Short mmCIF file of C-alpha atoms in Angstrom, two decimals:
data_model
loop_
_atom_site.label_atom_id
_atom_site.label_comp_id
_atom_site.label_asym_id
_atom_site.label_seq_id
_atom_site.Cartn_x
_atom_site.Cartn_y
_atom_site.Cartn_z
CA MET R 1 -116.19 232.80 174.59
CA LYS R 2 -115.10 229.41 173.65
CA LEU R 3 -112.89 229.12 176.66
CA ILE R 4 -115.55 229.84 178.87
CA SER R 5 -117.80 227.32 176.99
CA ILE R 6 -114.78 224.85 177.36
CA TYR R 7 -114.64 225.80 181.38
CA GLN R 8 -118.57 225.05 181.99
CA GLU R 9 -118.52 221.69 180.13
CA GLN R 10 -115.38 220.36 181.82
CA LYS R 11 -116.18 221.64 185.28
CA LEU R 12 -119.12 219.32 185.11
CA VAL R 13 -116.92 216.42 184.25
CA ASN R 14 -114.09 217.63 186.46
CA PRO R 15 -114.76 219.07 189.78
CA ASN R 16 -110.77 220.30 190.15
CA LEU R 17 -110.69 221.69 187.03
CA SER R 18 -107.53 223.86 186.52
CA ALA R 19 -106.66 226.44 183.92
CA LYS R 20 -103.83 223.97 182.58
CA ASN R 21 -106.58 221.49 181.92
CA VAL R 22 -108.92 224.34 179.76
CA LYS R 23 -105.83 225.29 178.26
CA GLU R 24 -105.36 221.79 176.96
CA VAL R 25 -108.77 221.25 175.49
CA PHE R 26 -108.72 224.39 174.05
CA PHE R 27 -105.42 223.76 172.01
CA GLY R 28 -106.29 219.76 171.32
CA VAL R 29 -103.79 218.04 173.86
CA ARG R 30 -106.52 216.19 175.18
CA GLY R 31 -110.12 215.61 174.20
CA GLU R 32 -112.88 217.37 176.34
CA ALA R 33 -114.28 214.47 177.90
CA ASP R 34 -110.72 212.95 178.92
CA ASN R 35 -109.96 212.44 182.44
CA PHE R 36 -106.04 211.96 183.36
CA LEU R 37 -104.31 210.48 186.27
CA SER R 38 -103.53 214.27 187.68
CA ASP R 39 -107.29 214.92 187.67
CA LEU R 40 -107.68 211.67 189.93
CA LEU R 41 -104.78 212.74 192.07
CA LYS R 42 -106.31 216.32 192.77
CA TYR R 43 -109.73 214.81 193.10
CA HIS R 44 -108.46 212.11 195.67
CA LYS R 45 -106.88 214.51 197.77
CA GLU R 46 -109.75 217.02 197.93
CA LYS R 47 -112.27 214.38 199.17
CA THR R 48 -109.47 213.03 201.75
CA LYS R 49 -107.58 215.89 203.32
CA THR R 50 -110.00 216.13 206.29
CA THR R 51 -110.68 212.12 206.74
CA LEU R 52 -107.47 210.59 205.90
CA ALA R 53 -104.58 211.18 208.91
CA PRO R 54 -101.64 213.12 208.13
CA GLY R 55 -99.32 210.20 207.94
CA THR R 56 -101.77 208.20 205.31
CA LEU R 57 -101.84 211.60 203.35
CA LYS R 58 -97.98 211.60 203.13
CA ASN R 59 -97.99 207.91 202.43
CA TYR R 60 -100.00 208.68 199.49
CA GLY R 61 -97.93 211.51 198.45
CA ALA R 62 -94.97 208.95 198.13
CA THR R 63 -97.17 206.75 195.84
CA GLU R 64 -97.84 209.57 194.16
CA LYS R 65 -94.38 210.53 193.48
CA TYR R 66 -93.45 206.79 192.02
CA LEU R 67 -96.47 207.20 189.64
CA LYS R 68 -95.42 210.37 187.99
CA LYS R 69 -91.85 209.06 188.11
CA PHE R 70 -92.70 206.02 186.51
CA ILE R 71 -94.70 208.07 183.89
CA LYS R 72 -92.00 210.37 183.03
CA HIS R 73 -89.50 206.99 182.67
CA LYS R 74 -91.72 205.11 180.85
CA TYR R 75 -93.90 207.50 178.60
CA LYS R 76 -91.53 210.54 178.61
CA SER R 77 -94.49 212.51 180.17
CA ASP R 78 -96.14 214.23 182.74
CA ASP R 79 -99.43 212.75 183.02
CA ILE R 80 -101.66 209.79 181.03
CA LYS R 81 -104.72 209.26 180.41
CA LEU R 82 -106.99 207.46 182.75
CA GLU R 83 -108.17 204.79 180.13
CA ASP R 84 -104.64 204.25 179.34
CA ILE R 85 -103.92 202.55 182.55
CA THR R 86 -104.31 199.22 181.58
CA SER R 87 -103.27 195.70 183.32
CA LYS R 88 -99.89 195.94 181.87
CA PHE R 89 -99.52 199.50 183.03
CA VAL R 90 -100.32 198.10 186.54
CA PHE R 91 -97.61 194.99 186.31
CA GLU R 92 -94.98 197.40 184.86
CA PHE R 93 -95.42 199.96 187.72
CA GLU R 94 -94.90 196.94 190.16
CA TYR R 95 -91.59 196.25 188.44
CA PHE R 96 -90.47 199.96 188.44
CA LEU R 97 -91.10 200.22 191.88
CA ARG R 98 -89.12 196.93 192.57
CA THR R 99 -85.92 197.98 190.38
CA TYR R 100 -85.97 201.84 190.09
CA GLU R 101 -83.78 204.10 192.32
CA PRO R 102 -85.62 204.86 195.57
CA LEU R 103 -87.03 208.17 196.20
CA ASP R 104 -84.82 210.69 198.81
CA HIS R 105 -81.84 208.33 198.65
CA HIS R 106 -83.89 205.67 200.98
CA ASN R 107 -83.03 202.10 200.83
CA PRO R 108 -84.64 199.80 198.07
CA LEU R 109 -88.16 199.21 198.34
CA SER R 110 -88.92 195.69 200.52
CA ASN R 111 -91.65 193.57 198.85
CA ASN R 112 -94.16 194.82 201.32
CA GLY R 113 -93.20 198.35 200.50
CA VAL R 114 -93.86 197.72 196.93
CA MET R 115 -97.26 196.18 197.94
CA LYS R 116 -98.37 199.34 200.14
CA HIS R 117 -97.68 201.50 197.11
CA MET R 118 -99.49 199.03 194.83
CA GLU R 119 -102.76 199.06 197.28
CA ARG R 120 -102.67 202.65 197.63
CA PHE R 121 -102.69 202.93 193.37
CA LYS R 122 -105.55 200.46 193.74
CA LYS R 123 -107.84 202.22 195.74
CA LEU R 124 -107.14 205.15 193.75
CA VAL R 125 -108.06 203.20 190.38
CA ASN R 126 -111.45 202.11 192.70
CA LEU R 127 -112.09 205.59 193.06
CA ALA R 128 -111.98 206.10 189.16
CA LEU R 129 -114.35 202.81 188.88
CA LYS R 130 -116.95 204.55 191.09
CA ILE R 131 -117.14 207.70 189.64
CA GLU R 132 -117.09 206.60 186.29
CA TRP R 133 -114.04 207.86 185.16
CA ILE R 134 -112.89 204.63 183.91
CA GLU R 135 -114.96 201.75 182.65
CA LYS R 136 -112.39 198.36 183.24
CA ASN R 137 -110.22 197.77 186.25
CA PRO R 138 -106.23 197.68 185.47
CA PHE R 139 -106.19 195.61 188.88
CA ARG R 140 -108.68 192.78 188.03
CA ASN R 141 -105.37 190.29 187.13
CA PHE R 142 -103.34 192.01 190.06
CA THR R 143 -103.26 190.38 193.70
CA PRO R 144 -100.79 192.26 196.42
CA LYS R 145 -98.75 189.83 198.19
CA PHE R 146 -97.31 190.73 201.42
CA ASP R 147 -94.74 188.63 203.10
CA LYS R 148 -95.33 187.61 206.27
CA VAL R 149 -93.58 189.81 209.12
CA GLU R 150 -92.91 188.82 212.64
CA ARG R 151 -94.20 191.48 215.39
CA GLU R 152 -91.10 192.42 217.17
CA PHE R 153 -92.02 193.32 220.76
CA LEU R 154 -90.19 193.21 224.10
CA THR R 155 -90.16 190.22 226.62
CA GLU R 156 -90.96 191.21 230.56
CA ALA R 157 -87.15 191.04 231.29
CA GLU R 158 -86.52 193.36 228.26
CA LEU R 159 -89.22 195.90 229.39
CA ASN R 160 -87.97 195.94 233.14
CA LYS R 161 -84.32 196.15 231.90
CA ILE R 162 -85.33 199.55 230.37
CA LYS R 163 -87.88 200.43 232.78
CA GLU R 164 -85.04 200.03 235.66
CA LYS R 165 -82.14 201.20 233.96
CA ASP R 166 -80.74 204.98 235.21
CA PHE R 167 -80.69 207.35 232.44
CA GLY R 168 -79.64 210.99 231.68
CA LYS R 169 -82.73 213.65 231.18
CA ARG R 170 -82.54 213.17 227.39
CA LEU R 171 -82.84 209.71 227.30
CA GLN R 172 -84.93 209.05 230.61
CA GLN R 173 -87.72 211.67 228.98
CA VAL R 174 -87.76 209.58 225.81
CA ARG R 175 -87.77 206.16 227.89
CA ASP R 176 -90.66 207.11 229.94
CA ILE R 177 -92.53 208.46 226.96
CA PHE R 178 -91.85 204.82 225.76
CA ILE R 179 -92.81 203.39 228.67
CA PHE R 180 -96.01 204.89 228.96
CA SER R 181 -96.98 203.31 225.61
CA CYS R 182 -96.06 200.03 226.35
CA TYR R 183 -98.74 200.23 229.15
CA THR R 184 -101.60 202.11 227.10
CA GLY R 185 -100.91 200.67 223.33
CA LEU R 186 -101.14 204.06 222.08
CA SER R 187 -98.93 205.38 218.78
CA PHE R 188 -96.50 207.88 218.78
CA ILE R 189 -98.85 210.32 217.76
CA ASP R 190 -101.60 209.69 219.82
CA VAL R 191 -99.29 209.72 222.76
CA ALA R 192 -97.62 213.02 221.60
CA ASN R 193 -101.35 214.73 221.07
CA LEU R 194 -102.67 213.11 224.66
CA SER R 195 -104.27 216.17 226.70
CA GLU R 196 -106.14 216.67 230.37
CA GLU R 197 -109.53 215.92 228.20
CA ASN R 198 -108.48 212.65 227.22
CA ILE R 199 -108.15 211.31 230.91
CA ILE R 200 -111.64 210.81 232.27
CA ILE R 201 -113.38 209.05 235.31
CA GLY R 202 -115.06 205.67 234.49
CA MET R 203 -118.02 203.97 235.84
CA ASP R 204 -115.44 201.88 237.94
CA GLY R 205 -114.31 205.37 239.62
CA GLU R 206 -110.67 204.77 237.97
CA LYS R 207 -109.05 206.96 235.57
CA TRP R 208 -109.32 205.67 231.89
CA ILE R 209 -107.88 207.07 228.60
CA SER R 210 -110.47 208.35 226.19
CA THR R 211 -109.32 209.19 222.63
CA HIS R 212 -109.46 208.58 218.67
CA ARG R 213 -106.83 206.78 216.95
CA GLN R 214 -105.31 209.75 214.38
CA LYS R 215 -104.59 206.98 211.96
CA THR R 216 -108.01 205.42 211.65
CA PHE R 217 -110.18 207.70 213.73
CA SER R 218 -111.40 204.24 215.60
CA LYS R 219 -112.30 205.08 219.31
CA VAL R 220 -109.87 204.18 222.08
CA PHE R 221 -111.32 203.95 225.63
CA LEU R 222 -108.93 201.67 228.06
CA PRO R 223 -108.06 201.88 231.60
CA LEU R 224 -105.12 203.78 232.72
CA LEU R 225 -102.87 201.08 234.37
CA PRO R 226 -100.48 202.44 237.41
CA GLN R 227 -97.66 202.10 235.43
CA ALA R 228 -99.07 204.60 232.97
CA GLU R 229 -100.65 207.15 235.66
CA ALA R 230 -97.21 207.15 237.34
CA ILE R 231 -95.43 208.86 234.55
CA LEU R 232 -98.30 211.46 233.67
CA GLU R 233 -97.68 212.14 237.23
CA LYS R 234 -93.98 212.31 236.67
CA TYR R 235 -94.65 215.14 233.89
CA LYS R 236 -97.37 216.87 234.82
CA ASP R 237 -95.74 220.44 235.69
CA ASN R 238 -93.09 219.98 232.47
CA PRO R 239 -92.71 223.44 231.08
CA GLN R 240 -92.48 222.03 227.52
CA ALA R 241 -95.77 219.63 227.84
CA GLN R 242 -97.64 222.71 229.40
CA HIS R 243 -96.64 225.04 226.55
CA ARG R 244 -98.19 222.39 224.15
CA GLY R 245 -101.55 221.76 225.81
CA VAL R 246 -100.60 218.24 226.03
CA LEU R 247 -99.57 215.78 229.05
CA LEU R 248 -96.25 214.63 228.02
CA PRO R 249 -93.30 216.41 226.30
CA ALA R 250 -92.89 214.12 223.13
CA ALA R 251 -89.70 214.99 220.88
CA SER R 252 -90.54 214.08 217.14
CA ASN R 253 -90.92 210.45 216.07
CA GLN R 254 -87.82 210.76 214.11
CA LYS R 255 -85.55 211.88 217.09
CA THR R 256 -87.36 209.64 219.58
CA ASN R 257 -86.74 206.55 217.67
CA ALA R 258 -82.92 207.61 217.10
CA TYR R 259 -82.88 207.87 220.80
CA LEU R 260 -84.51 204.68 221.19
CA LYS R 261 -81.69 203.11 219.47
CA GLU R 262 -79.49 204.09 221.88
CA ILE R 263 -81.44 202.83 224.70
CA ALA R 264 -81.58 199.65 223.19
CA ASP R 265 -77.78 199.60 223.11
CA ILE R 266 -76.96 200.76 226.62
CA CYS R 267 -79.20 198.04 227.82
CA GLU R 268 -77.92 195.30 225.27
CA ILE R 269 -81.42 194.70 223.83
CA LYS R 270 -80.40 193.54 220.27
CA LYS R 271 -83.78 194.16 218.69
CA LYS R 272 -84.50 197.16 216.54
CA LEU R 273 -85.80 199.29 219.18
CA THR R 274 -88.53 201.81 217.79
CA PHE R 275 -91.61 203.62 219.16
CA HIS R 276 -94.24 201.45 217.92
CA ILE R 277 -92.54 198.24 219.63
CA ALA R 278 -94.24 199.80 222.59
CA ARG R 279 -97.93 199.01 220.80
CA HIS R 280 -97.03 195.71 219.99
CA THR R 281 -95.44 195.07 223.77
CA PHE R 282 -98.23 196.29 225.07
CA ALA R 283 -100.34 193.91 222.77
CA THR R 284 -98.56 190.61 223.92
CA THR R 285 -96.10 191.26 226.87
CA VAL R 286 -98.54 193.21 229.10
CA THR R 287 -102.34 192.07 228.26
CA LEU R 288 -102.54 188.82 225.77
CA THR R 289 -99.79 187.16 227.96
CA ASN R 290 -101.38 187.93 230.93
CA GLY R 291 -104.56 186.56 229.90
CA VAL R 292 -106.44 189.57 228.97
CA PRO R 293 -109.12 188.44 226.24
CA ILE R 294 -108.43 189.22 222.57
CA GLU R 295 -111.71 191.13 221.78
CA THR R 296 -111.12 193.36 224.88
CA VAL R 297 -107.32 193.89 223.39
CA SER R 298 -108.40 194.61 220.20
CA LYS R 299 -110.67 197.09 221.29
CA MET R 300 -108.26 198.83 223.66
CA LEU R 301 -105.86 199.06 220.55
CA GLY R 302 -108.45 200.66 218.53
CA HIS R 303 -108.68 197.81 215.70
CA THR R 304 -111.53 198.19 213.48
CA LYS R 305 -110.83 194.36 212.76
CA LEU R 306 -110.00 191.30 215.00
CA ALA R 307 -108.08 189.66 212.62
CA THR R 308 -105.83 192.55 212.89
CA THR R 309 -105.07 191.70 216.55
CA GLN R 310 -104.89 188.16 215.85
CA ILE R 311 -101.65 188.60 214.54
CA TYR R 312 -100.19 189.52 217.83
CA ALA R 313 -102.31 186.22 219.30
CA LYS R 314 -100.13 184.23 217.01
CA VAL R 315 -97.06 185.94 218.22
CA VAL R 316 -98.00 184.79 221.80
CA GLU R 317 -98.59 181.38 220.82
CA ASN R 318 -95.17 181.07 219.16
CA LYS R 319 -93.58 182.36 222.66
CA ILE R 320 -95.67 179.57 224.65
CA GLY R 321 -94.16 176.77 222.13
CA THR R 322 -91.02 178.24 222.70
CA ASP R 323 -91.69 178.19 226.60
CA MET R 324 -92.95 174.92 226.50
CA ALA R 325 -90.15 173.50 224.82
CA ALA R 326 -87.91 174.81 227.21
CA LEU R 327 -89.76 173.44 230.17
CA LYS R 328 -89.81 169.93 228.34
CA GLN R 329 -86.09 170.37 228.09
CA LYS R 330 -85.87 171.07 232.06
CA LEU R 331 -88.10 167.96 232.79
CA SER R 332 -86.37 166.03 230.63
CA SER R 333 -83.05 166.90 232.34
CA ALA R 334 -84.30 166.27 235.81
CA GLU R 335 -85.88 163.12 234.78
CA GLN R 336 -82.23 161.78 233.66
CA ILE R 337 -80.25 163.22 236.62
CA ARG R 338 -83.32 161.67 238.89
CA LYS R 339 -83.00 157.85 236.91
CA ALA R 340 -79.11 158.32 237.53
CA ASP R 341 -79.28 158.37 241.02
#
């Protein structure tokens, strides 16, 4: 009867109560009103499993693994009370992320990689504050500091080099899907899932793409440029795409990026070519550089904040500065030649 009583009382406090939790209370391992980090992680998973994109959920899973490794390393335990997560805990976790052996034999975390984990941990803590599982905010003295990263993109010359190069079937298919993203700004997962129902006729009588970004669920509505439409036409009868009920036969993101490295080598492009560069190229070389207003580009990219798009505007400003410097040098040389004559 006592077990039933404990279960009923704890269920009111913790909706994700497990048999292990009841056992711990029964044997006095934890107080009846205690909430542990494991409780918060379970609660967060339950609340976000249908609202967060798979990639985001995977990232939270990686942060959870690091938290568990840290607790095991620091406290020789599998769990910790939420009330024991202090400002000291936060700073020590950050240090752990910077110095401990990476998960799954990956490279050591960069500063921005560490900050991403700290941001996700902070969101978990904010959730605990919101549902009143903790009273003090352990992040009150911690401010994430990201290093500024230049957004890599293809110049018009590099884009044309990839478009015009002859490849075998394997690389040609990857190249075409990459180029499709360069002229639509869609991320890999959104390109891979694009289906016939996402192609509509707009008020102008032309074809448009109408979809939602899987990462943020924000609406994406943009005209289908001729370069992108030609690629859809090329693969309209592709058996692989038809079998999946999609418009393009995309391989996995990992394979695609491996093939893009080959494409970059063949085209003698020194940049680290990944699929995400296509999205950056759409924002810079295809749209902003050609005078499309930043507000329009922001809408087409599905950004929820204009500030996110302004990063690309800064890239374009840098390009203008470089181009004008080259022009200044050219004009100066021409003037010197004229005077010499």
